[in-house]
């Protein structure tokens, strides 16, 4: 079993090659399960929102003046590979 943290939340990874990775937020009782470490990071980022320690957005997401709106920061909210593939195709 391997234990790591992301933004103060503990991630527990099974030693089994196809084992699940789990995380739990102790204060709220929320948590999740994923098959890859990257998916756990995406789940935690979605749960916590923008990171105040982010060097890119400083917790205020990113302003997109072309769309006249606020879009998620690419560092705070890593995109799902499936979504990136969809954008390339169409």
CSV table of C-alpha atoms in Angstrom, one decimal:
chain,number,residue,atom,x,y,z
A,1,UNK,CA,0.0,0.0,0.0
A,2,UNK,CA,1.3,3.4,-1.0
A,3,UNK,CA,0.2,6.6,0.7
A,4,UNK,CA,0.6,10.1,-0.8
A,5,UNK,CA,-1.2,13.4,-0.5
A,6,UNK,CA,-2.6,16.0,-2.9
A,7,UNK,CA,-3.7,19.4,-1.5
A,8,UNK,CA,-3.8,17.9,2.0
A,9,UNK,CA,-6.0,14.9,1.1
A,10,UNK,CA,-4.5,11.5,1.6
A,11,UNK,CA,-4.5,9.1,-1.4
A,12,UNK,CA,-4.1,5.4,-0.7
A,13,UNK,CA,-2.9,3.3,-3.6
A,14,UNK,CA,-3.1,-0.5,-3.6
A,15,UNK,CA,0.1,-2.5,-4.3
A,16,UNK,CA,-1.9,-4.7,-6.6
A,17,UNK,CA,-1.3,-3.6,-10.3
A,18,UNK,CA,-5.0,-3.3,-11.0
A,19,UNK,CA,-6.0,-2.1,-7.5
A,20,UNK,CA,-8.0,1.0,-6.9
A,21,UNK,CA,-6.8,4.3,-5.5
A,22,UNK,CA,-9.0,5.8,-2.8
A,23,UNK,CA,-9.1,9.2,-1.2
A,24,UNK,CA,-11.2,10.7,1.7
A,25,UNK,CA,-11.7,14.2,2.9
A,26,UNK,CA,-12.0,13.8,6.7
A,27,UNK,CA,-13.7,17.1,7.4
A,28,UNK,CA,-16.6,16.6,5.1
A,29,UNK,CA,-16.7,12.8,4.9
A,30,UNK,CA,-16.4,12.9,1.1
A,31,UNK,CA,-14.2,10.6,-0.9
A,32,UNK,CA,-13.7,8.7,-4.1
A,33,UNK,CA,-12.3,5.7,-5.9
A,34,UNK,CA,-10.4,5.7,-9.2
A,35,UNK,CA,-8.2,3.3,-11.2
A,36,UNK,CA,-5.4,5.8,-11.9
A,37,UNK,CA,-3.5,8.3,-9.9
A,38,UNK,CA,-4.3,11.0,-12.4
A,39,UNK,CA,-8.1,10.4,-12.0
A,40,UNK,CA,-7.8,10.7,-8.3
A,41,UNK,CA,-6.0,14.1,-8.8
A,42,UNK,CA,-8.9,15.2,-11.1
A,43,UNK,CA,-11.5,14.1,-8.5
A,44,UNK,CA,-9.8,16.0,-5.7
A,45,UNK,CA,-9.3,19.1,-7.8
A,46,UNK,CA,-13.0,19.1,-8.8
A,47,UNK,CA,-14.0,18.6,-5.1
A,48,UNK,CA,-11.8,21.4,-3.7
A,49,UNK,CA,-12.1,23.9,-6.5
A,50,UNK,CA,-9.3,26.4,-7.4
A,51,UNK,CA,-6.1,26.1,-5.5
A,52,UNK,CA,-5.1,29.4,-3.7
A,53,UNK,CA,-1.4,28.2,-4.0
A,54,UNK,CA,-1.6,27.9,-7.8
A,55,UNK,CA,1.1,29.8,-9.6
A,56,UNK,CA,-1.0,30.3,-12.7
A,57,UNK,CA,-4.3,31.6,-11.3
A,58,UNK,CA,-3.7,32.1,-7.6
A,59,UNK,CA,-7.1,30.5,-6.9
A,60,UNK,CA,-9.1,32.8,-9.1
A,61,UNK,CA,-9.4,30.5,-12.1
A,62,UNK,CA,-8.5,32.0,-15.5
A,63,UNK,CA,-10.2,34.8,-17.4
A,64,UNK,CA,-10.8,34.1,-21.1
A,65,UNK,CA,-11.4,37.4,-22.8
A,66,UNK,CA,-12.1,35.7,-26.1
A,67,UNK,CA,-15.2,34.1,-24.6
A,68,UNK,CA,-15.8,36.9,-22.2
A,69,UNK,CA,-16.0,34.5,-19.3
A,70,UNK,CA,-14.1,32.6,-16.6
A,71,UNK,CA,-12.8,29.2,-17.6
A,72,UNK,CA,-11.2,26.6,-15.2
A,73,UNK,CA,-7.5,26.9,-14.6
A,74,UNK,CA,-5.6,24.2,-16.5
A,75,UNK,CA,-3.4,23.5,-13.4
A,76,UNK,CA,-6.1,23.5,-10.8
A,77,UNK,CA,-8.5,21.4,-12.9
A,78,UNK,CA,-6.5,18.9,-15.1
A,79,UNK,CA,-8.7,17.9,-18.0
A,80,UNK,CA,-10.0,14.4,-18.6
A,81,UNK,CA,-8.1,12.8,-21.5
A,82,UNK,CA,-11.4,11.9,-23.1
A,83,UNK,CA,-12.5,15.6,-23.2
A,84,UNK,CA,-9.1,16.6,-24.8
A,85,UNK,CA,-9.5,13.9,-27.4
A,86,UNK,CA,-13.1,15.2,-28.2
A,87,UNK,CA,-11.8,18.7,-28.7
A,88,UNK,CA,-9.0,17.6,-31.1
A,89,UNK,CA,-11.5,15.6,-33.2
A,90,UNK,CA,-14.3,18.1,-33.5
